[in-house]
Coordinates of C-alpha atoms in Angstrom, one line a residue:
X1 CA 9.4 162.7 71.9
X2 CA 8.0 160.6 74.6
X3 CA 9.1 162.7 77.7
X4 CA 7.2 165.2 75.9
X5 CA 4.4 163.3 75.0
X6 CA 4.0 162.0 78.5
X7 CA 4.4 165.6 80.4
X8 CA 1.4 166.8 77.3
X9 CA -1.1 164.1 78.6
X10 CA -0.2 164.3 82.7
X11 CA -1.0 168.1 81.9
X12 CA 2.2 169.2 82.7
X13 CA 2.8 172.1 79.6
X14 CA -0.3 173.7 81.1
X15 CA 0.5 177.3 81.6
X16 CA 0.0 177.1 85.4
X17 CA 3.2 174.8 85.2
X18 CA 4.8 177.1 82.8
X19 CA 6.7 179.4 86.0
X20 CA 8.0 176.8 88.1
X21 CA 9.4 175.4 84.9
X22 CA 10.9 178.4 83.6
X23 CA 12.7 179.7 86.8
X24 CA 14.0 176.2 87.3
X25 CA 15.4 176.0 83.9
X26 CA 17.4 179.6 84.7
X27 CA 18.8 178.3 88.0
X28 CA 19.9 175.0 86.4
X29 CA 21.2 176.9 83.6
X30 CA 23.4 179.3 85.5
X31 CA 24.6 176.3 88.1
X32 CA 25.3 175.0 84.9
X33 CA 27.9 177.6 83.6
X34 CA 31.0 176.9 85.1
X35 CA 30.7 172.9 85.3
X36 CA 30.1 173.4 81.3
X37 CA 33.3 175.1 81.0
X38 CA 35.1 173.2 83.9
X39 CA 34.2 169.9 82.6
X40 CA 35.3 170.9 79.1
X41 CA 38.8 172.4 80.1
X42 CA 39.7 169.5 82.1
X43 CA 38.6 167.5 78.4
X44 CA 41.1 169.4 76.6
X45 CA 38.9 171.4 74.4
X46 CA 37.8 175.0 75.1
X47 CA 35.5 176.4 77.8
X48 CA 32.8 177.6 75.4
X49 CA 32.8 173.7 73.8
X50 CA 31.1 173.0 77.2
X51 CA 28.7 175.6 76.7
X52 CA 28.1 174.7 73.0
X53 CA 27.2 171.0 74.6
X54 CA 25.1 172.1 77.4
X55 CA 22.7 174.4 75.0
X56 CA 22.5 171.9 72.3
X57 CA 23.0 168.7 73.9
X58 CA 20.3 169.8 76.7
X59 CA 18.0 171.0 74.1
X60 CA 18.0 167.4 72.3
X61 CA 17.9 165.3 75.6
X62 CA 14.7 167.0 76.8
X63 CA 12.7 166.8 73.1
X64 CA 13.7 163.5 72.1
X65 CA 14.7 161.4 75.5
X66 CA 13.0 159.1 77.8
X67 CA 12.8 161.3 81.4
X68 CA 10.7 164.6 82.1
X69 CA 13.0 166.5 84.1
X70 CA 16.1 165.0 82.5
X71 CA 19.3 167.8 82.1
X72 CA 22.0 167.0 79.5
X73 CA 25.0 168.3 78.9
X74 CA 28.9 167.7 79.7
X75 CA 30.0 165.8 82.7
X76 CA 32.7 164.7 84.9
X77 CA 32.4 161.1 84.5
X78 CA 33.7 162.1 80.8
X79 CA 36.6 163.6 81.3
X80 CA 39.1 160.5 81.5
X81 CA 37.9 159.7 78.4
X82 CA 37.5 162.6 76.3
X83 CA 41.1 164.1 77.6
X84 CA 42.8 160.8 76.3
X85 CA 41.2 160.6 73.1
X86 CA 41.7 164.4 72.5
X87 CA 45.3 163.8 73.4
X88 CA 46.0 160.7 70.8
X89 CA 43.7 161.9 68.2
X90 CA 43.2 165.6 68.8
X91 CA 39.5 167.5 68.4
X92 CA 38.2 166.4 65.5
X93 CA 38.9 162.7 66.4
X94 CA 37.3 163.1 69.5
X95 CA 33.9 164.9 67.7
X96 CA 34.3 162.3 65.1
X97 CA 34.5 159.4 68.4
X98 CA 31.2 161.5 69.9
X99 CA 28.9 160.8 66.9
X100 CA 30.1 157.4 66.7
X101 CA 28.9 157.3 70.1
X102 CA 25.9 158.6 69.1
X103 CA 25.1 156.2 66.5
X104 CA 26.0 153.4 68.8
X105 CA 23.5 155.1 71.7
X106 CA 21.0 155.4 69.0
X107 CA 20.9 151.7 67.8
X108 CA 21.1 150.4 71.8
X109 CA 17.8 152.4 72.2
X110 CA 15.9 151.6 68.8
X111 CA 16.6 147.4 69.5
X112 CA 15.4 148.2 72.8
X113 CA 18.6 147.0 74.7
X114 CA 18.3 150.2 77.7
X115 CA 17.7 147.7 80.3
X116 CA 20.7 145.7 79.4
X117 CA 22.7 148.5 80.6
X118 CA 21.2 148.4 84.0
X119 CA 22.4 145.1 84.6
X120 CA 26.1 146.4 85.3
X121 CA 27.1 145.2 89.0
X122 CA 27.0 148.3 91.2
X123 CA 30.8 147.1 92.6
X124 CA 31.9 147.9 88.8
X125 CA 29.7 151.2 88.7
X126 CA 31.3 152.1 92.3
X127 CA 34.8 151.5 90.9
X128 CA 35.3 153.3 88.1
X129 CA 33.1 156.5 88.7
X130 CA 35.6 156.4 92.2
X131 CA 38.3 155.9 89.9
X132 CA 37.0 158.6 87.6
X133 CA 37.0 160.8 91.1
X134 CA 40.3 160.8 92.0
X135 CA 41.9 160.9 88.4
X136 CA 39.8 164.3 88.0
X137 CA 41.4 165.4 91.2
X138 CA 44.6 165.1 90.7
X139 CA 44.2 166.2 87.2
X140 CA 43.2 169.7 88.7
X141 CA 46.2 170.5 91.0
X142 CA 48.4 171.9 88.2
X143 CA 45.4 174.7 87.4
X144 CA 44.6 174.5 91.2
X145 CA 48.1 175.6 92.5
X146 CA 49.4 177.4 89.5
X147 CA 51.8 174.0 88.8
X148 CA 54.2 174.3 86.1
X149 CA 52.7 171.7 83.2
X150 CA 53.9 167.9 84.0
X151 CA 54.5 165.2 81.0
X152 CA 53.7 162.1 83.0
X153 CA 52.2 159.5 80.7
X154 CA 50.9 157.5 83.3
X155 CA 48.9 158.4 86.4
X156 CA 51.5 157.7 88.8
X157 CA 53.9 159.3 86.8
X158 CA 51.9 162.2 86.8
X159 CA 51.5 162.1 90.2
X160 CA 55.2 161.8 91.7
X161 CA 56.0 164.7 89.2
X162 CA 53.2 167.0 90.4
X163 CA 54.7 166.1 93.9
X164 CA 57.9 167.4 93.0
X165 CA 56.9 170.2 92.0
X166 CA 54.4 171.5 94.9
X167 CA 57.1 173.5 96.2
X168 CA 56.4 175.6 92.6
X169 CA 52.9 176.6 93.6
X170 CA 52.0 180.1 92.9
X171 CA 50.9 181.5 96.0
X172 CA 48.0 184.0 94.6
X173 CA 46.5 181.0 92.3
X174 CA 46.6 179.1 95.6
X175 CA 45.1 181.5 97.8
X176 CA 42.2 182.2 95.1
X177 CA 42.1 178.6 94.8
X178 CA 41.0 178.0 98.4
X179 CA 38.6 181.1 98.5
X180 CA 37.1 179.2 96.1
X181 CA 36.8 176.0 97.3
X182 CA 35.3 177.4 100.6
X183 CA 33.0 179.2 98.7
X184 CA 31.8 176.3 97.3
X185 CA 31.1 174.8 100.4
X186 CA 30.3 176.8 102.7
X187 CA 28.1 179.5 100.3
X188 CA 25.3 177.3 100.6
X189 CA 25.2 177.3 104.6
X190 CA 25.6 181.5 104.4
X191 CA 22.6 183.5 105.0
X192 CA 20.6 184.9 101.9
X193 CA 22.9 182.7 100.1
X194 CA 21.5 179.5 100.7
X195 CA 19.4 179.2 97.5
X196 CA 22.5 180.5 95.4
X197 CA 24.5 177.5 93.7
X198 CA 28.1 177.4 95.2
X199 CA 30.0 176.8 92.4
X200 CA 28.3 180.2 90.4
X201 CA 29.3 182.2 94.1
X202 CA 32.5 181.2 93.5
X203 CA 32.9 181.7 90.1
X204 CA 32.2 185.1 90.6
X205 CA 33.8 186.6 93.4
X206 CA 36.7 184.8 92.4
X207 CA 36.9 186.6 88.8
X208 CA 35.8 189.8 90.8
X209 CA 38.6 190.2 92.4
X210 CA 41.1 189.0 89.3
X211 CA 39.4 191.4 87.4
X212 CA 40.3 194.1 90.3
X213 CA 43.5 193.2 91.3
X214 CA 45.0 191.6 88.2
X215 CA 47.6 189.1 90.2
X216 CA 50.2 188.3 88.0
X217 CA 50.8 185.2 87.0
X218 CA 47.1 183.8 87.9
X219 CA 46.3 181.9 84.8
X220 CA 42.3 183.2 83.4
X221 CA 40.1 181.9 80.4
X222 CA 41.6 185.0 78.8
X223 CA 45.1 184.6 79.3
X224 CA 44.5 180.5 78.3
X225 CA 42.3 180.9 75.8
X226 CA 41.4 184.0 74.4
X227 CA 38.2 184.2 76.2
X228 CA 35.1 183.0 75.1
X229 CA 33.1 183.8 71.7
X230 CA 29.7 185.6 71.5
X231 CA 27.0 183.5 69.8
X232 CA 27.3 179.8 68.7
X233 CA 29.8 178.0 66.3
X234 CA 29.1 177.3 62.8
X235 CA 27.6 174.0 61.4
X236 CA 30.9 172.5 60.7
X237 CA 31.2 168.6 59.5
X238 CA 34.5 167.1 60.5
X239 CA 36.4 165.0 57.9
X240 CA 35.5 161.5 58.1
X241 CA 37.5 158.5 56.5
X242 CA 36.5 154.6 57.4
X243 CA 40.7 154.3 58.5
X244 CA 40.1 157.2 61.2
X245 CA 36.2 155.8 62.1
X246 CA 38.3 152.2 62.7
X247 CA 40.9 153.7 64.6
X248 CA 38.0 155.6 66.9
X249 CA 35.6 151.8 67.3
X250 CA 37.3 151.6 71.1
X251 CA 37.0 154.9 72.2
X252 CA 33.5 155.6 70.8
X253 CA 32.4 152.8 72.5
X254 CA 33.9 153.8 75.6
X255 CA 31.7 157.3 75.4
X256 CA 29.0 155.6 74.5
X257 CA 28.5 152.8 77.4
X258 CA 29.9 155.1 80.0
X259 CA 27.4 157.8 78.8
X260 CA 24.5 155.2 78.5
X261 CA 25.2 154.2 82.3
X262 CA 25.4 157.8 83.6
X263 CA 22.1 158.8 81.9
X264 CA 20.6 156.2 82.7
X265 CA 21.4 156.3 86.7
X266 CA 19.9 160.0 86.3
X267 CA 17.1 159.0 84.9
X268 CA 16.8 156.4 87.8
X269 CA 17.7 158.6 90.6
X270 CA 15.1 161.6 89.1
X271 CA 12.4 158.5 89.3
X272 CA 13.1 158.3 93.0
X273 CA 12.6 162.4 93.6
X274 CA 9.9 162.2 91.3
X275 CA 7.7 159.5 91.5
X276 CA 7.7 158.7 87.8
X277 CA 8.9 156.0 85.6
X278 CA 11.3 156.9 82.4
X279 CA 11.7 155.2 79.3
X280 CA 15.4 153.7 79.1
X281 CA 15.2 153.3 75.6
X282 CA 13.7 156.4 74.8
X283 CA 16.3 158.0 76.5
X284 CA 18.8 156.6 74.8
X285 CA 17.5 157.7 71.9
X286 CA 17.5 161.0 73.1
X287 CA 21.0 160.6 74.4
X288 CA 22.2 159.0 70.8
X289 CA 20.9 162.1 68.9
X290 CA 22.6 164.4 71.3
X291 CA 25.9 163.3 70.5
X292 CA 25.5 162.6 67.0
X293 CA 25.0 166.4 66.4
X294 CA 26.1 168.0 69.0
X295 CA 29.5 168.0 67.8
X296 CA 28.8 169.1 64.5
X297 CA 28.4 172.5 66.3
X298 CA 31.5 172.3 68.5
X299 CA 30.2 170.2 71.2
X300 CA 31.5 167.5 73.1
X301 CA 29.7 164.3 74.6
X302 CA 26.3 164.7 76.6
X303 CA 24.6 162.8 79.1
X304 CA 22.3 162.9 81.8
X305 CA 23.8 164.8 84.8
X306 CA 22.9 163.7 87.9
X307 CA 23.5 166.6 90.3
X308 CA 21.8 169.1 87.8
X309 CA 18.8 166.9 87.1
X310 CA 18.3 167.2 90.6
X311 CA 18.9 170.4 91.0
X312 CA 15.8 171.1 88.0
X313 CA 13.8 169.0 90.1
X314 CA 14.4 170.4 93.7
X315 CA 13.2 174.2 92.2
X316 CA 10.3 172.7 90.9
X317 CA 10.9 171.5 87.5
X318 CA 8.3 168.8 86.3
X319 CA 8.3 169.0 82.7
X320 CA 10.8 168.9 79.2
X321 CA 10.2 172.9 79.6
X322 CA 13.1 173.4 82.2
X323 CA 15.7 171.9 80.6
X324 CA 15.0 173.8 76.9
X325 CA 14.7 176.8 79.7
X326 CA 18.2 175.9 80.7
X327 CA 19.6 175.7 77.5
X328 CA 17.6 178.9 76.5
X329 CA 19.6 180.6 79.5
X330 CA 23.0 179.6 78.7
X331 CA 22.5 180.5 75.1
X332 CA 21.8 184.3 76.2
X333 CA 24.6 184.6 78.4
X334 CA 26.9 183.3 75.7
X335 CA 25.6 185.9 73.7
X336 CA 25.5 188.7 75.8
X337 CA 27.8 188.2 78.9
X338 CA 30.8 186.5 77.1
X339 CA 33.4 188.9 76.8
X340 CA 33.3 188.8 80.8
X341 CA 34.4 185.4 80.9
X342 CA 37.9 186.5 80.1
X343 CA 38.8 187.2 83.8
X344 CA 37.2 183.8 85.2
X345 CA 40.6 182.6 86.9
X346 CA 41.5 178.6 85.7
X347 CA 42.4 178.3 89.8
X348 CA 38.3 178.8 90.6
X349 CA 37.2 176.3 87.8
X350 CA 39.6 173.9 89.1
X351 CA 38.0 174.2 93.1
X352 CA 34.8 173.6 91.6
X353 CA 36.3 170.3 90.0
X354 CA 37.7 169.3 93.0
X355 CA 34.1 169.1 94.4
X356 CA 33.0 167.5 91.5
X357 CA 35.1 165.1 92.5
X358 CA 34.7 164.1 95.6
X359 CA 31.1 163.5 95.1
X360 CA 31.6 161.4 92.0
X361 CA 33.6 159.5 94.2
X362 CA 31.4 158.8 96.4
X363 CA 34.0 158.0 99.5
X364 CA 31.1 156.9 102.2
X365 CA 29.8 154.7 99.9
X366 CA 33.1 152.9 98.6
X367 CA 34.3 152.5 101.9
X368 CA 31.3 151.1 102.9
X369 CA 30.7 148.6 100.5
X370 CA 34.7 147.6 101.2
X371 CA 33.6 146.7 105.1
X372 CA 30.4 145.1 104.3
X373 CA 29.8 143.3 101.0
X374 CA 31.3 140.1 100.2
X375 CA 34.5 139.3 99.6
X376 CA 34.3 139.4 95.7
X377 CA 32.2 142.1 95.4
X378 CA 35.0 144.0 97.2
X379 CA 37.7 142.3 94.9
X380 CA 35.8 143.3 92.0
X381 CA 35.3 146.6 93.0
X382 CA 38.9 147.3 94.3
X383 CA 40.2 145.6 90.8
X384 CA 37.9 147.7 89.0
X385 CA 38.8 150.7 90.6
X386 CA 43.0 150.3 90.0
X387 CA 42.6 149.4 86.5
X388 CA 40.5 152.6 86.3
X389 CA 43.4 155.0 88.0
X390 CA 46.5 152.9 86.7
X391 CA 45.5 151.7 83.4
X392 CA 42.4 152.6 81.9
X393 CA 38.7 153.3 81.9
X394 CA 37.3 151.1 79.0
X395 CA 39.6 148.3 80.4
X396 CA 38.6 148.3 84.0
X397 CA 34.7 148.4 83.3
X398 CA 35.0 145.6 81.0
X399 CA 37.4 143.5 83.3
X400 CA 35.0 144.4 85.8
X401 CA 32.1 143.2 84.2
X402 CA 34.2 140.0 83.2
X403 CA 35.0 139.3 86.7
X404 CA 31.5 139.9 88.2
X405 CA 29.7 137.3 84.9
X406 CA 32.7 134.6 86.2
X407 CA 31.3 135.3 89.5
X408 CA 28.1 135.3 89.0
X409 CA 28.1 132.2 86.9
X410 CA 30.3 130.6 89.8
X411 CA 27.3 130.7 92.1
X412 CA 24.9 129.7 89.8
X413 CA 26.5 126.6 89.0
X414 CA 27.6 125.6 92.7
X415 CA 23.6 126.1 93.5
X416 CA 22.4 123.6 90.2
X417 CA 21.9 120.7 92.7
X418 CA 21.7 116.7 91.4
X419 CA 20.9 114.4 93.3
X420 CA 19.6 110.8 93.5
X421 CA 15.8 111.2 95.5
X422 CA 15.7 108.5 97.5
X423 CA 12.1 106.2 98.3
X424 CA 11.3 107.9 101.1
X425 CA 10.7 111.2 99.4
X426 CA 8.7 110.3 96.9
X427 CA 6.2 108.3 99.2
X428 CA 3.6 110.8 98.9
X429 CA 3.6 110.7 95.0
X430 CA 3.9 107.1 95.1
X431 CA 0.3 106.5 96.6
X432 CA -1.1 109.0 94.1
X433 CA -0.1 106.8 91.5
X434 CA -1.2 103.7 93.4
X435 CA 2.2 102.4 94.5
X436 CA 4.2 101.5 97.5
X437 CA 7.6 101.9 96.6
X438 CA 9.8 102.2 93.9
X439 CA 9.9 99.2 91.8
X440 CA 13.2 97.2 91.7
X441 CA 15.9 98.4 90.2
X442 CA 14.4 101.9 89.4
X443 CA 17.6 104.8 90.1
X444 CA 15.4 108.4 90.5
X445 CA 17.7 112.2 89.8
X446 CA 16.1 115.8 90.1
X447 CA 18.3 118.5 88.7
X448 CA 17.5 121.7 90.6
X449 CA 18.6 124.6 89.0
X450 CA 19.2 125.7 84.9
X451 CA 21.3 123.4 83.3
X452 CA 23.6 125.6 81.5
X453 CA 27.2 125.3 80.6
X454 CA 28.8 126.0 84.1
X455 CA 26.5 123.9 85.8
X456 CA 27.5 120.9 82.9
X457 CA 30.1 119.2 84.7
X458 CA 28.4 118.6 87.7
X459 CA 25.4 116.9 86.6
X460 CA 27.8 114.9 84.6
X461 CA 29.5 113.6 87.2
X462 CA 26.6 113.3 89.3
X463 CA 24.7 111.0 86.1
X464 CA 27.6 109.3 85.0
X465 CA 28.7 107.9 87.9
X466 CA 26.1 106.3 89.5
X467 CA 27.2 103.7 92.1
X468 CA 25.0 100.4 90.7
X469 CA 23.5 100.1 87.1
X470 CA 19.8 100.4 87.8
X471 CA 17.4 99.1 84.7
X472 CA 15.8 102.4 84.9
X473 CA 17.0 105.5 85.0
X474 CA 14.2 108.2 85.7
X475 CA 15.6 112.3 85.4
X476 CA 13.3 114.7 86.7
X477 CA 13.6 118.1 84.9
X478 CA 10.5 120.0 87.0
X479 CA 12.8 122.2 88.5
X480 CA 14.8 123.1 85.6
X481 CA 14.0 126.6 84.2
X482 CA 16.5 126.4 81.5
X483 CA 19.4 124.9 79.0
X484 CA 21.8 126.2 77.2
X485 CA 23.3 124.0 74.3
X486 CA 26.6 122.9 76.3
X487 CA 23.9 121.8 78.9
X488 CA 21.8 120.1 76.4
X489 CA 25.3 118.1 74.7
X490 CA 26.3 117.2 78.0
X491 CA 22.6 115.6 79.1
X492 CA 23.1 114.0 75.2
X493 CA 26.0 112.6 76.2
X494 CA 24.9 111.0 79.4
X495 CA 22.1 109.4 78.1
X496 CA 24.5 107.4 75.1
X497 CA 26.8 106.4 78.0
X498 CA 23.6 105.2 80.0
X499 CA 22.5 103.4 77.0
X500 CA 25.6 102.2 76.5
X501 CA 25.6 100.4 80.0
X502 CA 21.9 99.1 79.4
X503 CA 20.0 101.7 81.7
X504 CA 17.1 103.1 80.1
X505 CA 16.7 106.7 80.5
X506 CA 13.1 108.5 81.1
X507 CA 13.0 112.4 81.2
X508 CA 10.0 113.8 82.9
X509 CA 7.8 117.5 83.8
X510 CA 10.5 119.6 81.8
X511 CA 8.5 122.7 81.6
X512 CA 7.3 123.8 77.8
X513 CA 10.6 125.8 76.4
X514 CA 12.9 123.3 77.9
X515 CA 10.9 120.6 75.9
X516 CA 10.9 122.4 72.9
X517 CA 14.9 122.3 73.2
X518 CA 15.0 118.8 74.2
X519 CA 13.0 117.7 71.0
X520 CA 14.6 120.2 68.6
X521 CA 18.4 118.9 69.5
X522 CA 17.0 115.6 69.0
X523 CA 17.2 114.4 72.7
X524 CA 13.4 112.9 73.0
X525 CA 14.4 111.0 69.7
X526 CA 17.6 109.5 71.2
X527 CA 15.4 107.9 74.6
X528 CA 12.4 107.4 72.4
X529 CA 9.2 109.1 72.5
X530 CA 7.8 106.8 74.5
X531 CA 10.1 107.1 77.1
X532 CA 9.4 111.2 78.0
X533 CA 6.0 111.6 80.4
X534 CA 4.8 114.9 81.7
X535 CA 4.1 113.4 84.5
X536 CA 6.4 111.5 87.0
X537 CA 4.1 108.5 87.8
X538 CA 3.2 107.9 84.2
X539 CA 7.3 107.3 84.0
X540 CA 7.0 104.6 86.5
X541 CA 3.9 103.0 85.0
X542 CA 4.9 100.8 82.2
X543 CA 8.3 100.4 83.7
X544 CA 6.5 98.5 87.1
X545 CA 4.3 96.7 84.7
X546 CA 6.7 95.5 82.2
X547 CA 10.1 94.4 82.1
X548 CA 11.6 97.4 79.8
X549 CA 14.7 97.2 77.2
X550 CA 17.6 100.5 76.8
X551 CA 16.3 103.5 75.6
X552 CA 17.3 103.7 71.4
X553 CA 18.6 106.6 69.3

């Protein structure tokens, strides 16, 4: 209970922050609402499983996570992934995947691995929350324009069939459709309604008028599904075997990453408005505990939500207070106000989604980074982005992530530099050790950079094929902040095929943990202990002095 702890000592529970707290915590809960039930219809489960996730998943994210002002609950960025698993492995597979999820968030945050997360290029990030974007859109246009249901396995099946059958639309769905989305947008810009979430202005009006007019064939939670129950589900325990918890390793994995990344990016972003610093592996924490019971009460999978963490923040909220206030509110209008969800038209959820999507999308910012960054981020980032739309989300991030460590380690290898240093260069540490010049027959290397595996073959080549035997053979390692055993093998190597030509080999100034690698792979053994210095002039001493014999091993 960090987040808590820290709000108690920056005197944040106080009472005098107790009203800013509370009143944010009712308008995030009630901008809240319909994404909740949005985000859980377009997951294949019910509208009040969205609800169920929101109250109990916020509730746990704000106790037990890492950020203050930190709002849980359902999000777009899930969708892909929950729809497809609830597809192949219906509900209870998908609640099953959650806690595994949850487990896995858990043990991320407890072996202190949160920052690990952050080290995802943002090209990857771009691409498949883009990808997300559009995939949500298109998902929508079936509820959006009163579609007849498609069967397309794949996206751009989906998407030629739902092109067909435009001509289908329902023209009252439609028109609802587009009040709604206007509302959306343009509530917020209305007079008196500028502090009124556009989404909830919607949501309303919209159902006011279903509920007036009854428009045939408009498609409602009620007519879909029921409506929505008063109170909360039961505890219920889904039926776990080790065959189905196999079967679910991928996609619980994929819930768990993709919700580590999202919370984590709130918790950044709320930083920024805030001034504060969360803890990533708290937060994780929080988030693993979420998800692990959360569905044990007909939830689905949490996370941080960006747009409503902000929103908590922008109306004041400072403290753990406003999102257990936000919970607090959903939870009475589930009890209370539920039988009016019946007339909530699918049509108005679905304009709401459509927004959703465009900002996860983030169009601006794709199309920037497409223009300006360099050519492989843009590679990477288109890649990752088609694999996301076309094939699938747990495959594009990690081929994305692939693609950007083969890149990265690329560029770190073309910038390890070796290279003979010739006299000229080393005048100046000559005279400190009392010398002119090199003595005869004296061959001097620096390796710049970390002599890992990618960087092997180069200083191979560079050492191996040195022009004119020298007698001496000096490598300076000064500059060298690491090895990796393939880089270690490969300097072994060298040295036997240097002592196999008669060139003794010194090694010099390697800094204290590459020394410790270098004796414990039995390197300093192989050139002798007395043929390692600290120091670059003590490496030219007894050489200068003495006539010296190949190094041993």
């Amino acid at each position: 209970m960090i987040a808590v702890r820290e709000a108690w000592k920056a005197g944040l529970l106080g009472r005098k922050h107790w009203l800013n707290n509370l009143v944010s915590g009712i308008i995030v809960g009630i901008v809240a609402l319909p994404l909740a039930m949005a985000f859980a219809m377009a997951s294949g489960v019910k509208p009040e499983q969205g609800i169920y996730t929101a109250i109990i998943g916020g509730v746990l994210v704000s106790l037990f996570g890492g950020s203050r002002v930190q709002i849980a609950g359902p999000t777009g960025a899930f969708i892909v992934i929950l729809a497809s698993i609830t597809a192949e492995h219906g509900i209870a597979g998908m609640q099953i995947a959650t806690m595994m999820a949850g487990v896995m968030l858990l043990l991320l945050g407890i072996t202190r691995l949160g920052s690990v997360i952050k080290f995802i290029p943002a090209p990857v990030i771009v691409g498949f929350t883009a990808g997300i974007g559009v995939i949500i859109w298109v998902g929508q246009w079936q509820d959006f324009f009163g579609l007849p249901r498609v069967d397309g396995e794949h996206f751009h099946e989906k998407v030629w069939q739902l092109l067909q059958a435009l001509p289908q639309l329902h023209p009252a769905t439609t028109l609802l459709a587009l009040l709604s989305l206007s509302l959306v947008l343009l509530a917020p810009t209305l007079p008196g309604l500028k502090r009124v979430p556009g989404p909830l202005v919607a949501m309303l009006l919209v159902t006011l008028i279903q509920a007036l007019f009854h428009f045939d064939g408009v498609a409602t939670i009620g007519s879909a599904f029921g409506g929505i129950p008063q109170g909360l589900p039961d505890f219920a325990l889904p039926e776990v075997s080790l065959p189905r918890v196999i079967e679910l390793i991928g996609p619980a994995f994929a819930i768990a990453m993709l919700g580590a990344i999202e919370s984590l990016l709130s918790a950044v972003v709320a930083d920024g408005m805030t001034a504060t610093k969360h803890d990533s592996n708290q937060e994780l924490v929080g988030q693993g505990i979420a998800n692990l019971l959360t569905p044990l009460f007909g939830g689905i999978a949490a996370t941080g939500a960006i747009a409503r963490t902000a929103t908590n923040i922008r109306n004041g909220g400072t403290s753990p207070l406003a999102g257990i206030m936000h919970a607090l509110t959903l939870l009475l209008i589930i009890l209370f106000l539920a039988p009016l969800a019946s007339d909530i038209p699918l049509c108005a959820l679905a304009a709401i989604l459509f927004v959703v999507a465009y900002n996860m999308s983030e169009l601006r910012h794709f199309k920037r980074m497409v223009l300006r960054a360099p050519r492989a981020d843009v590679a990477i980032l288109l890649i990752t982005f088609g694999l996301t739309v076309f094939s699938d989300l747990v495959v594009a991030v990690n081929i994305g992530v692939i693609l950007a460590m083969l890149h990265f380690m690329r560029r770190m290898a073309a910038s390890v530099e070796v290279q003979q240093v010739v006299e000229q260069e080393l005048e100046a540490e000559l005279r400190v050790g009392g010398q002119s010049r090199l003595p005869a027959g004296v061959l001097v290397y620096t390796i710049e950079g970390p002599l890992f595996f990618a960087a092997a073959e180069t200083f191979e080549r560079a050492l191996a094929q040195t022009h004119t035997d020298p007698r001496l053979l000096v490598i300076r390692l000064n500059r060298v902040p690491f090895m990796d055993i393939t880089g270690l093998q490969t300097l072994e190597e060298v040295i036997q095929q240097l002592h196999k030509r008669k060139i003794v080999v010194k090694l010099c100034e390697a800094n204290r943990k590459v020394l410790a690698k270098l004796d414990k792979v039995g390197i300093l053994h192989l050139i002798g202990a007395e043929h390692y210095h600290a120091d670059f002039n003590a490496a030219l001493g007894p050489f200068a002095a003495s006539e010296p014999t190949p190094g041993h091993g």
